[in-house]
JSON list of C-alpha atoms in Angstrom, two decimals:
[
{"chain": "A", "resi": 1, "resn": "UNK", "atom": "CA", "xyz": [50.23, 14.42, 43.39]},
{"chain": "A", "resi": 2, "resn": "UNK", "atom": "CA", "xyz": [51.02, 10.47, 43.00]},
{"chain": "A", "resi": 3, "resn": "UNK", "atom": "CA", "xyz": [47.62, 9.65, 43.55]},
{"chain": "A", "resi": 4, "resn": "UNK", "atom": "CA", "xyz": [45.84, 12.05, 41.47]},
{"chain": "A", "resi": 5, "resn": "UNK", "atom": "CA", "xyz": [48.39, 11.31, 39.12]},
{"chain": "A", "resi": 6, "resn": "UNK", "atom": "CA", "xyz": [47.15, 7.47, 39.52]},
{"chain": "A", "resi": 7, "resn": "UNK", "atom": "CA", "xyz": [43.71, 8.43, 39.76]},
{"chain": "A", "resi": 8, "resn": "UNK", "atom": "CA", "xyz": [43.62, 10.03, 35.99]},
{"chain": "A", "resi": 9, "resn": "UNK", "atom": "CA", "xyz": [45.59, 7.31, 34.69]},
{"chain": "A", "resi": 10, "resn": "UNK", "atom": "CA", "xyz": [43.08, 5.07, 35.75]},
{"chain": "A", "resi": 11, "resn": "UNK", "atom": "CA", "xyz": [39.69, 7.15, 34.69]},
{"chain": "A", "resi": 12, "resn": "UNK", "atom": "CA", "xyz": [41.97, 7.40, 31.46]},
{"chain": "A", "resi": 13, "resn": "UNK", "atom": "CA", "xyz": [42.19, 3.66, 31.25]},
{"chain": "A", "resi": 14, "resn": "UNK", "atom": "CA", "xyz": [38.69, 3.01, 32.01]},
{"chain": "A", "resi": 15, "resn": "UNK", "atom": "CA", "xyz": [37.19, 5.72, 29.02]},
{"chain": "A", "resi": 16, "resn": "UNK", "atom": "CA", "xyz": [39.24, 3.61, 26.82]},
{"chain": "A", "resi": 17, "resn": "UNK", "atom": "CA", "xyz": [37.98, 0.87, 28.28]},
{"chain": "A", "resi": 18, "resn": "UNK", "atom": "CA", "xyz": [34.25, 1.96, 27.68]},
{"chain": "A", "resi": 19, "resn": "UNK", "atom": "CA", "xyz": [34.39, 3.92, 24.27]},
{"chain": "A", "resi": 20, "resn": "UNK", "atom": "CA", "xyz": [35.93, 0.92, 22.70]},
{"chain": "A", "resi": 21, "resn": "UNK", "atom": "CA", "xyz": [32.85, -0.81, 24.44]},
{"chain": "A", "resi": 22, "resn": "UNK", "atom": "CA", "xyz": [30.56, 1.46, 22.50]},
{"chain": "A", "resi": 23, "resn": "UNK", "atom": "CA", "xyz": [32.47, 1.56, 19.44]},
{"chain": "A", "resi": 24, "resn": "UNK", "atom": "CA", "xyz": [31.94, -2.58, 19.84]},
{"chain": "A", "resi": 25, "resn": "UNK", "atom": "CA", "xyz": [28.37, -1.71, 20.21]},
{"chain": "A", "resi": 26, "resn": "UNK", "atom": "CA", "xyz": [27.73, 0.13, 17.30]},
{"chain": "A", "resi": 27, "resn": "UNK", "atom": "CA", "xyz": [29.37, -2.07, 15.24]},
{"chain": "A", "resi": 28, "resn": "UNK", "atom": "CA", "xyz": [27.73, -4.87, 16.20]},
{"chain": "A", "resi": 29, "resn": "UNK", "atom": "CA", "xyz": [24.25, -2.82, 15.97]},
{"chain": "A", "resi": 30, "resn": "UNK", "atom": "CA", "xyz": [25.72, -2.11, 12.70]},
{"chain": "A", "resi": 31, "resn": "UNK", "atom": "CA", "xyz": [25.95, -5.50, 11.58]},
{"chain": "A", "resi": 32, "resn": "UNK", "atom": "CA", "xyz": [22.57, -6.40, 13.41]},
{"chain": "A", "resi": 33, "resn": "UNK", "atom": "CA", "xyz": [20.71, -3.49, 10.70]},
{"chain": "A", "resi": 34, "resn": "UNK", "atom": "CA", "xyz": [22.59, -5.06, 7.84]},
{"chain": "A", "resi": 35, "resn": "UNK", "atom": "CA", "xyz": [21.51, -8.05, 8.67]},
{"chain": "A", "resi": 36, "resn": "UNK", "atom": "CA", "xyz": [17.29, -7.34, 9.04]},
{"chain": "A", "resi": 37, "resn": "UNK", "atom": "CA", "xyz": [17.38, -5.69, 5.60]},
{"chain": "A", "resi": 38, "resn": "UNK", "atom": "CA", "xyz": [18.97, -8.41, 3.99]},
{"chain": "A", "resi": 39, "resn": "UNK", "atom": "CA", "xyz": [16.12, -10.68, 5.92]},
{"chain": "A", "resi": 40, "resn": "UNK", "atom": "CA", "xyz": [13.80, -8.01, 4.73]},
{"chain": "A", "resi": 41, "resn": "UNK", "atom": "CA", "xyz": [14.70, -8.29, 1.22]},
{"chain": "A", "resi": 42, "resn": "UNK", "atom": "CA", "xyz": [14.58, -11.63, 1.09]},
{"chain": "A", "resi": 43, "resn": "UNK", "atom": "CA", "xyz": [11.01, -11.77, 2.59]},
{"chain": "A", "resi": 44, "resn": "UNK", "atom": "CA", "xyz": [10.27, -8.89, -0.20]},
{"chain": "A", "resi": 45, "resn": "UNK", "atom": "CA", "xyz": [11.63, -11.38, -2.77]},
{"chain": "A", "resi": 46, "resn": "UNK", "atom": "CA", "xyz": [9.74, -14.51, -1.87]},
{"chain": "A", "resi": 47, "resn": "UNK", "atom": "CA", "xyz": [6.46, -11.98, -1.20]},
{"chain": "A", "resi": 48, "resn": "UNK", "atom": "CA", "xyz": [6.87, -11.09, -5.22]},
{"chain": "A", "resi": 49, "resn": "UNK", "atom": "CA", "xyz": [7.95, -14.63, -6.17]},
{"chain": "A", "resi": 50, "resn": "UNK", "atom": "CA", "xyz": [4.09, -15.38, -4.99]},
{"chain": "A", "resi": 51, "resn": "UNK", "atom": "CA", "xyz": [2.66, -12.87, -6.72]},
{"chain": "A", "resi": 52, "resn": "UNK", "atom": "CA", "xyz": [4.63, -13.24, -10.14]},
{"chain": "A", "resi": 53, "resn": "UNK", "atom": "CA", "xyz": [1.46, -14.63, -12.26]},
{"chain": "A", "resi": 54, "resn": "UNK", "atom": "CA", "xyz": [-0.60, -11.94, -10.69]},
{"chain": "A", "resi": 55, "resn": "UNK", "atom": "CA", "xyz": [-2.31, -9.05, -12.41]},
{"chain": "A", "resi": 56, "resn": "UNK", "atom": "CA", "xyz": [-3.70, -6.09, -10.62]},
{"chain": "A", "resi": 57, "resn": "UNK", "atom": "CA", "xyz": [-6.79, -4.44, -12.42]},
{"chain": "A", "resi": 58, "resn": "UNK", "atom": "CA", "xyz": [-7.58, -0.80, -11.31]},
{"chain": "A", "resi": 59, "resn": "UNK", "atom": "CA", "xyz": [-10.90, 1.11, -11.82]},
{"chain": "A", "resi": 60, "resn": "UNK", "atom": "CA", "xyz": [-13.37, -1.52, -12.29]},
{"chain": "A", "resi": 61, "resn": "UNK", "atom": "CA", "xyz": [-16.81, -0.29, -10.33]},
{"chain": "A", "resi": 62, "resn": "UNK", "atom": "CA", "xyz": [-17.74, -2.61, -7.66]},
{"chain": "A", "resi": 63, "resn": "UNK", "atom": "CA", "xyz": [-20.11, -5.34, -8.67]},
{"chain": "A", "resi": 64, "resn": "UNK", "atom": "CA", "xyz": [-19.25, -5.47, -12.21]},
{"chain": "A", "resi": 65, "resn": "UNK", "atom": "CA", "xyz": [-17.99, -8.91, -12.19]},
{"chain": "A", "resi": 66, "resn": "UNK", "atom": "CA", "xyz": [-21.53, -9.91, -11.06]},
{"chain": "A", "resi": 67, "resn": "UNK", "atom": "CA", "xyz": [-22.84, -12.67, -13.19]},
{"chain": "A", "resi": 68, "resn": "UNK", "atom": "CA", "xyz": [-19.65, -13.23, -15.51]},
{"chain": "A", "resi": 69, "resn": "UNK", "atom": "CA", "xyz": [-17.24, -13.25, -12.62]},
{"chain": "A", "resi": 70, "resn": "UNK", "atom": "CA", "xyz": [-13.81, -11.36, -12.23]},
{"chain": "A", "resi": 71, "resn": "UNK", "atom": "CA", "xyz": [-12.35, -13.35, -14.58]},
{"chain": "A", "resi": 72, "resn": "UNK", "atom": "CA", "xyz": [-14.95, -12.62, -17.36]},
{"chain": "A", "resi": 73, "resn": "UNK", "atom": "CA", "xyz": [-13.99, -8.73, -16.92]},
{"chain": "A", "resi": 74, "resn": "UNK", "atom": "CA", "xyz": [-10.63, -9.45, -17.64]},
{"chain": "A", "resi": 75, "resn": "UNK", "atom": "CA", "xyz": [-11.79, -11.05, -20.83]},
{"chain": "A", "resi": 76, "resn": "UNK", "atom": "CA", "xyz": [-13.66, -8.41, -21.87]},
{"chain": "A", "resi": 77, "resn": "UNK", "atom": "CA", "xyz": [-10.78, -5.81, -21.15]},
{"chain": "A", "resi": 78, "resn": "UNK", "atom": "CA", "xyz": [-8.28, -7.58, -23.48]},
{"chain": "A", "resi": 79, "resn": "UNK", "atom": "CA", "xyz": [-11.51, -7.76, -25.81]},
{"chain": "A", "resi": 80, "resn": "UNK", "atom": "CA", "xyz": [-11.52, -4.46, -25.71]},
{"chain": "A", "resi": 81, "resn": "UNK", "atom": "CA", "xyz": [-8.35, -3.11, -25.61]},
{"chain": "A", "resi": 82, "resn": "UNK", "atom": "CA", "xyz": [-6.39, -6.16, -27.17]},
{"chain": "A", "resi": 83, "resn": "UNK", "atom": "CA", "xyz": [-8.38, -7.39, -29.73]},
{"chain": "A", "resi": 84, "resn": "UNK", "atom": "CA", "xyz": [-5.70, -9.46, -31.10]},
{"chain": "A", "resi": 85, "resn": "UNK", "atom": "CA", "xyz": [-4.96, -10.93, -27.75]},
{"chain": "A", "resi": 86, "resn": "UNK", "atom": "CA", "xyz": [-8.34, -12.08, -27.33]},
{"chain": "A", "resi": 87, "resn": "UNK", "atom": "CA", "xyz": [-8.18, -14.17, -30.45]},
{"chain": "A", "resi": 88, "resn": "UNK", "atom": "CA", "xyz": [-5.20, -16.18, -28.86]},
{"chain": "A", "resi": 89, "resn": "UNK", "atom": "CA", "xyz": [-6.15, -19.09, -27.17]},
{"chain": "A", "resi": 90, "resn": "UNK", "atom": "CA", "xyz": [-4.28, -20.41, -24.39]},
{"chain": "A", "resi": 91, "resn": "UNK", "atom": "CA", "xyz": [-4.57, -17.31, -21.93]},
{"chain": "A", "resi": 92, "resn": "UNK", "atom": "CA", "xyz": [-5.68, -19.54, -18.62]},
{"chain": "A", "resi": 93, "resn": "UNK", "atom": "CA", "xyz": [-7.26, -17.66, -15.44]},
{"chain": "A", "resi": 94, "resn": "UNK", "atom": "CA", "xyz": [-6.45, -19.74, -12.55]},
{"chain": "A", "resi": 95, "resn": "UNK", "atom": "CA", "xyz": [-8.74, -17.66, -9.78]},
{"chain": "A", "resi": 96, "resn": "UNK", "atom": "CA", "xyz": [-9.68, -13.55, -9.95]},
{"chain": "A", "resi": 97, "resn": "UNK", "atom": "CA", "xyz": [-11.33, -11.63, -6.94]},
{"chain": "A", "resi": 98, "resn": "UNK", "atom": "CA", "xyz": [-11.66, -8.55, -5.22]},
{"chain": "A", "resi": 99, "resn": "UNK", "atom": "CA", "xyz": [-9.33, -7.53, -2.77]},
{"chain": "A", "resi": 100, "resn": "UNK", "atom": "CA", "xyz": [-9.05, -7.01, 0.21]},
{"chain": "A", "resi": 101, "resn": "UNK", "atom": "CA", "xyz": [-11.13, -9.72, 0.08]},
{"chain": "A", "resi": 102, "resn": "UNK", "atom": "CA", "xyz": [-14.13, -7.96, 2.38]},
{"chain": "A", "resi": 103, "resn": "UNK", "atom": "CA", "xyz": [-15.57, -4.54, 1.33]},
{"chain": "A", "resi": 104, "resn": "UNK", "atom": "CA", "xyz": [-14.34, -1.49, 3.33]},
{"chain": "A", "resi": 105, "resn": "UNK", "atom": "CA", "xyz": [-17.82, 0.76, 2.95]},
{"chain": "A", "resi": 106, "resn": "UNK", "atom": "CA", "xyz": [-15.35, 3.68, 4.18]},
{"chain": "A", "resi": 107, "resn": "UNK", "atom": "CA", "xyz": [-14.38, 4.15, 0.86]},
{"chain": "A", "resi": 108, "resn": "UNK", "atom": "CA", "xyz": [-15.24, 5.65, -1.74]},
{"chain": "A", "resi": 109, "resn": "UNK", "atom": "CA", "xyz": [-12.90, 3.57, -4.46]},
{"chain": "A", "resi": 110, "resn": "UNK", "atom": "CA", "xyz": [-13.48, 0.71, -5.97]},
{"chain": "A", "resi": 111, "resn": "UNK", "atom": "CA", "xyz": [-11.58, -2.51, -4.75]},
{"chain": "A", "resi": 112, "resn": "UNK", "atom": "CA", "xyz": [-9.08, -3.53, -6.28]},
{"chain": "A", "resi": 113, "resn": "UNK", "atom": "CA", "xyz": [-9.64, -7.19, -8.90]},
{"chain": "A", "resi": 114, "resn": "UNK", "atom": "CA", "xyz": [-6.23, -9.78, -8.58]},
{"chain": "A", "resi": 115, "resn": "UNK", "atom": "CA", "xyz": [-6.06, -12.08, -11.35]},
{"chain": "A", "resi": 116, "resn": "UNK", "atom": "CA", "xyz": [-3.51, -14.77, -11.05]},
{"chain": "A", "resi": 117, "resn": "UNK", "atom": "CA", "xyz": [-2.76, -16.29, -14.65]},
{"chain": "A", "resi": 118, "resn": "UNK", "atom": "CA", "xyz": [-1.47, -19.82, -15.47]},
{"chain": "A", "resi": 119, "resn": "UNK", "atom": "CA", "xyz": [1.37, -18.79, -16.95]},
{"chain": "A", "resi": 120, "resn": "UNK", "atom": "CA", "xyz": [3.70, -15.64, -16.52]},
{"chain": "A", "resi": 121, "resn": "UNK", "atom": "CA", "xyz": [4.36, -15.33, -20.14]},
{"chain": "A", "resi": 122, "resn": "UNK", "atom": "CA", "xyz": [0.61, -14.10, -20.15]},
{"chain": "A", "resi": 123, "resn": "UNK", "atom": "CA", "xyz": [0.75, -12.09, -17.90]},
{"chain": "A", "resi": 124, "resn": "UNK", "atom": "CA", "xyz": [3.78, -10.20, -19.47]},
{"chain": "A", "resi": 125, "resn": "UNK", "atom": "CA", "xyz": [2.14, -10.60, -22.51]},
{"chain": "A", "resi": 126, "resn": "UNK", "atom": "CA", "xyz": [-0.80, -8.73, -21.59]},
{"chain": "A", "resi": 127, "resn": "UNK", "atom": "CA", "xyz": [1.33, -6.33, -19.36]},
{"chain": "A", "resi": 128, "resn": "UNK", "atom": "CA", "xyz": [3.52, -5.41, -22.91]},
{"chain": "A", "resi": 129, "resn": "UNK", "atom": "CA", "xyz": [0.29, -4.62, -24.72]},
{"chain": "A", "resi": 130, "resn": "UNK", "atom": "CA", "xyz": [-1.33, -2.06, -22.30]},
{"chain": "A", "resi": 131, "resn": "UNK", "atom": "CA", "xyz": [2.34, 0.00, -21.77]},
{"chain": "A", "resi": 132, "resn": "UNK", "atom": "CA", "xyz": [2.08, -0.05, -25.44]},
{"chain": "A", "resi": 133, "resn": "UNK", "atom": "CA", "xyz": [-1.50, 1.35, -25.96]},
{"chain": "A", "resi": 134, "resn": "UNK", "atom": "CA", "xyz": [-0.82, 2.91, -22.74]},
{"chain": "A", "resi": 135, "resn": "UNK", "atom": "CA", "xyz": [-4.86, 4.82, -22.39]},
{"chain": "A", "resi": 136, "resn": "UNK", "atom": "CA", "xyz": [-7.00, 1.38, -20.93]},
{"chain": "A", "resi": 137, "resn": "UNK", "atom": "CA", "xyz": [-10.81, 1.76, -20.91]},
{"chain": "A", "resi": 138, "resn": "UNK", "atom": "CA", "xyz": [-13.50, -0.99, -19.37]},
{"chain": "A", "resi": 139, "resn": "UNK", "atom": "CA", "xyz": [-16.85, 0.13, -21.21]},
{"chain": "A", "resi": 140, "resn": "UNK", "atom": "CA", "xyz": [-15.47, 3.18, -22.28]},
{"chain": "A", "resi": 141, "resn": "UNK", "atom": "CA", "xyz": [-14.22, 4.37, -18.12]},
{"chain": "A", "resi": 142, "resn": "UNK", "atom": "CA", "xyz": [-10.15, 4.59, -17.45]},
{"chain": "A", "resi": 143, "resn": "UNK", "atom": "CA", "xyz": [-8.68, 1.56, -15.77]},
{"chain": "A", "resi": 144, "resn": "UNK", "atom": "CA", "xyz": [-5.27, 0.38, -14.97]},
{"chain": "A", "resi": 145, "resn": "UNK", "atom": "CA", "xyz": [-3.22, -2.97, -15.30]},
{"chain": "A", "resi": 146, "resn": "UNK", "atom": "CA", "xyz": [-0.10, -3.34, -13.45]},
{"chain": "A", "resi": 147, "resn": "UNK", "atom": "CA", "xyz": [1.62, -6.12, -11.65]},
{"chain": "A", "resi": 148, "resn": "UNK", "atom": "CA", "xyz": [1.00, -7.42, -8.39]},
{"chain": "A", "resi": 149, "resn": "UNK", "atom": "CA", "xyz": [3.60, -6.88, -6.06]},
{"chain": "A", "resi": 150, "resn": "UNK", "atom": "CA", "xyz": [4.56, -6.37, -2.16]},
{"chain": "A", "resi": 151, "resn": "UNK", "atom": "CA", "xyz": [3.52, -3.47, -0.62]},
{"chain": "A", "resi": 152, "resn": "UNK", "atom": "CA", "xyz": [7.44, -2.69, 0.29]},
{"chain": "A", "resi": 153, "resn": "UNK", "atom": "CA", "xyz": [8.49, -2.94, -3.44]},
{"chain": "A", "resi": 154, "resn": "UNK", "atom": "CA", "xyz": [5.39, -0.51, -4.67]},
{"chain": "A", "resi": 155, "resn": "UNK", "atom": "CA", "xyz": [6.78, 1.78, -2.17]},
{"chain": "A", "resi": 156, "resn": "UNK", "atom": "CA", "xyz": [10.31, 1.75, -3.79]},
{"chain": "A", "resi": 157, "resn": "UNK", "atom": "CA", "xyz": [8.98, 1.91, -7.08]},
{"chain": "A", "resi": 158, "resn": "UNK", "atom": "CA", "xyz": [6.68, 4.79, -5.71]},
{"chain": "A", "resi": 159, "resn": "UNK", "atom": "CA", "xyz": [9.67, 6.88, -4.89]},
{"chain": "A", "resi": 160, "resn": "UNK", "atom": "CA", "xyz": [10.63, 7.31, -8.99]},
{"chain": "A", "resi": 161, "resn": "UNK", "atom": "CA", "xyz": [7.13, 8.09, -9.97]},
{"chain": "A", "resi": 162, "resn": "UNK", "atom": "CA", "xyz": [7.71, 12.19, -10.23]},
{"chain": "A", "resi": 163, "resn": "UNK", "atom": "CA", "xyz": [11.04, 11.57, -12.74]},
{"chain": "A", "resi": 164, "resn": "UNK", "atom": "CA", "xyz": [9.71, 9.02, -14.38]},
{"chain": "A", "resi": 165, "resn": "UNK", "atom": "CA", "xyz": [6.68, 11.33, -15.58]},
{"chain": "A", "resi": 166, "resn": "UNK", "atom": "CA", "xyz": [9.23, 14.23, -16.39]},
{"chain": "A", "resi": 167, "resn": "UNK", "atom": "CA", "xyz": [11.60, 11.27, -18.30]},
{"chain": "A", "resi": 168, "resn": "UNK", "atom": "CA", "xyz": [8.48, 10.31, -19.93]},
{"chain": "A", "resi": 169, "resn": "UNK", "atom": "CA", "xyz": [7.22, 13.88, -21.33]},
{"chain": "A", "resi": 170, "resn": "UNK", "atom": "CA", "xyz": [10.73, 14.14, -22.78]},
{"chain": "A", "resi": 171, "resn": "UNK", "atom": "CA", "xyz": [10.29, 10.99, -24.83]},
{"chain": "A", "resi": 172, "resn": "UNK", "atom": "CA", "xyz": [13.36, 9.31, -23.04]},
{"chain": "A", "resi": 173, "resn": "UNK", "atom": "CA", "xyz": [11.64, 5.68, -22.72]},
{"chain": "A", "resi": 174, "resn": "UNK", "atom": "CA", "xyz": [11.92, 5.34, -19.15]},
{"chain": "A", "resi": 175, "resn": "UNK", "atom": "CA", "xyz": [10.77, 2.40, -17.11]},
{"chain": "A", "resi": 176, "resn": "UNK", "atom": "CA", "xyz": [10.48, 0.61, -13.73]},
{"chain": "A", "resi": 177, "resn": "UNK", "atom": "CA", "xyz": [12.34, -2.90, -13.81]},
{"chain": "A", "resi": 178, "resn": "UNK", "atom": "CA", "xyz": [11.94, -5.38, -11.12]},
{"chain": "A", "resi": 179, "resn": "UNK", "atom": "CA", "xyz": [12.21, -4.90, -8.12]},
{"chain": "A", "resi": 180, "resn": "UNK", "atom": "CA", "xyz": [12.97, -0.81, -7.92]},
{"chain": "A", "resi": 181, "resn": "UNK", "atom": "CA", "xyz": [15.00, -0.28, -10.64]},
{"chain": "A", "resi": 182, "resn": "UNK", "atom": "CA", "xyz": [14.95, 2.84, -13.05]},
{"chain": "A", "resi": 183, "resn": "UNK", "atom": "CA", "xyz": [16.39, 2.84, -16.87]},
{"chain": "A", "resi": 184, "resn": "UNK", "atom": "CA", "xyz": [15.89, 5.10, -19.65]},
{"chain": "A", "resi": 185, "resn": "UNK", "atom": "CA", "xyz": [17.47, 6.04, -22.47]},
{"chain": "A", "resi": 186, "resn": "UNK", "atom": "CA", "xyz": [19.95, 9.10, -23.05]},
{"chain": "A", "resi": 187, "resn": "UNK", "atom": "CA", "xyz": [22.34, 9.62, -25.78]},
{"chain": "A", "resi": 188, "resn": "UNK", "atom": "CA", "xyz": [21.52, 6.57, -27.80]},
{"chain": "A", "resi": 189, "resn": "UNK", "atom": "CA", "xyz": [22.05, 4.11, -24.64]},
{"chain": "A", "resi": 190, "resn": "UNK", "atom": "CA", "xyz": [19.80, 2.28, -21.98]},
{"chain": "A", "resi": 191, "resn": "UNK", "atom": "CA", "xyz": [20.99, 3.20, -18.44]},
{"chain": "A", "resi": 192, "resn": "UNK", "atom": "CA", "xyz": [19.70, 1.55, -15.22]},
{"chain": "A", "resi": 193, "resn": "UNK", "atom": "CA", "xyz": [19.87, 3.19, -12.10]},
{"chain": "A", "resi": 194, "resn": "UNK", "atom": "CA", "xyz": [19.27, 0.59, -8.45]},
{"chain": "A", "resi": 195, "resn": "UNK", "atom": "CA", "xyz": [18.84, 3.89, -6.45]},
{"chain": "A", "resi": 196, "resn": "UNK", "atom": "CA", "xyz": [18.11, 7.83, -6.76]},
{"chain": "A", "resi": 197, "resn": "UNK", "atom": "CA", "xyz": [21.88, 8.15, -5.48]},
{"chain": "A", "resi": 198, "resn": "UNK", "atom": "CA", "xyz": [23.32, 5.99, -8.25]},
{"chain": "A", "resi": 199, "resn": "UNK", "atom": "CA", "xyz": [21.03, 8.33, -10.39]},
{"chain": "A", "resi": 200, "resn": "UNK", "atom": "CA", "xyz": [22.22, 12.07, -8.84]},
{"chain": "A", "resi": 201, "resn": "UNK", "atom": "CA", "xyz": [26.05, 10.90, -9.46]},
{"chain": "A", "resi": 202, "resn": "UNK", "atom": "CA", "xyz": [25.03, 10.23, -12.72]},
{"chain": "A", "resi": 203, "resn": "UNK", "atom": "CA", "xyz": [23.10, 13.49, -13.30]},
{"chain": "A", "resi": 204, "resn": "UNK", "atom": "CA", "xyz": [26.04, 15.33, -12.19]},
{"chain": "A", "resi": 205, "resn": "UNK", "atom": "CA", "xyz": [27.83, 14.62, -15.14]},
{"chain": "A", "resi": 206, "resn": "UNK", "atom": "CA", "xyz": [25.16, 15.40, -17.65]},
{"chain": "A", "resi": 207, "resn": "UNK", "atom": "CA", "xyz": [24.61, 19.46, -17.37]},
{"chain": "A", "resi": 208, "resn": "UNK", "atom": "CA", "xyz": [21.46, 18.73, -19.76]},
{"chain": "A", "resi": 209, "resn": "UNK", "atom": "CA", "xyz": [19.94, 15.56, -17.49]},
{"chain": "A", "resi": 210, "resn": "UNK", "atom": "CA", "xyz": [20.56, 18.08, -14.32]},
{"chain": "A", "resi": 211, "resn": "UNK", "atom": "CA", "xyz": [18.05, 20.70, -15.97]},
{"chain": "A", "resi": 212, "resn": "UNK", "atom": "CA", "xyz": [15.52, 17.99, -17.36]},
{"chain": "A", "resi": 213, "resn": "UNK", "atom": "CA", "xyz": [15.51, 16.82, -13.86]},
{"chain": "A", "resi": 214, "resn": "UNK", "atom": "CA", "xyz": [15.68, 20.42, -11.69]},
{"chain": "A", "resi": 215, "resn": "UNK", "atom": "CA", "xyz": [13.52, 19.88, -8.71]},
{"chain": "A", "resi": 216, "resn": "UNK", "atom": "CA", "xyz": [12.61, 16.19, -8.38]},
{"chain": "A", "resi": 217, "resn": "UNK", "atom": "CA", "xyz": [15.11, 14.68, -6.67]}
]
């Protein structure tokens, strides 16, 4: 009986011994996790900080820019859709091409144009008009202008696409800040929301939010 008895307390001692060896473990995987999404974010931030004069244009056929160059279809956009922008002088095109930058004959959409811009108060400039008219055309066919940024940040913005649509048919002014960021307004006020979980807390105090919002979260 003595030695069973000193045979449990030992497997005893040694399962303490090895789950606080895991619990260690985790922890320290834990902190190891933490630590590659802050290095993550950071890359992320310096990715954007590259792109920040950059504008994206969407929809332009492929060898439009032939014989004026991609930066002579941008012209002729804000000509078109920003008269009063075109008569401003100043607006400086430091390069424009098509990326990626070799064309992919597997598909069957265009490629998109990057335009990087002297000066970021341009390209915010030109940004604030087309949210404003909000329908683009190029020669009468739909297009798009939106920033440039990291693939990793579209895909965070990506995931408030479906309730920012149903914020925007009910008028509520919503929008996408920097770097995945949704505000709109409700009740007179401007709220920002980092993350859909900072949003559903919110929603649950806001009966009429929860039924705008039924089904997209």
């Amino acid at each position: 009986m003595e030695t069973t008895t000193d045979w449990i307390e030992e497997a005893e001692e040694r399962r303490g011994e090895l789950e606080d060896k895991i619990m260690e473990k985790e922890e320290a995987e834990k902190k190891l996790r933490k630590k590659i999404q802050e290095y993550e974010g950071k890359i992320r931030e310096l990715s954007d900080a590259l792109k920040r004069n950059n504008l994206c244009i969407i929809g332009i056929p492929e060898e439009e820019e032939r014989g004026k160059g991609a930066e002579g279809v941008l012209e002729e956009i804000i000509a078109e859709n920003f008269p009063e922008l075109g008569k401003e002088k100043g607006i400086e095109i430091q390069e424009a091409q098509r990326t990626p930058f070799r064309r992919n004959l597997n598909r069957s959409s265009a490629r998109h144009i990057m335009v990087k811009l002297a000066k970021y108060k341009d390209k915010e400039k030109i940004l604030k008009a087309a949210r404003d008219k909000r329908a683009l055309t190029y020669k009468g066919r739909p297009i798009r202008l939106v920033t440039d940024l990291s693939f990793e940040t579209w895909q965070a913005r990506k995931n408030w696409h479906e309730i920012f649509r149903v914020l925007d048919r009910k008028n509520m002014q919503p929008r996408i800040l920097y770097p995945a960021s949704l505000s709109f307004r409700i009740e007179g006020e401007i709220k920002v929301f980092p993350n859909k979980q900072k949003l559903k807390e919110f929603v649950t105090t806001k009966p009429a939010l929860q039924e705008i919002l039924r089904g997209t979260q």
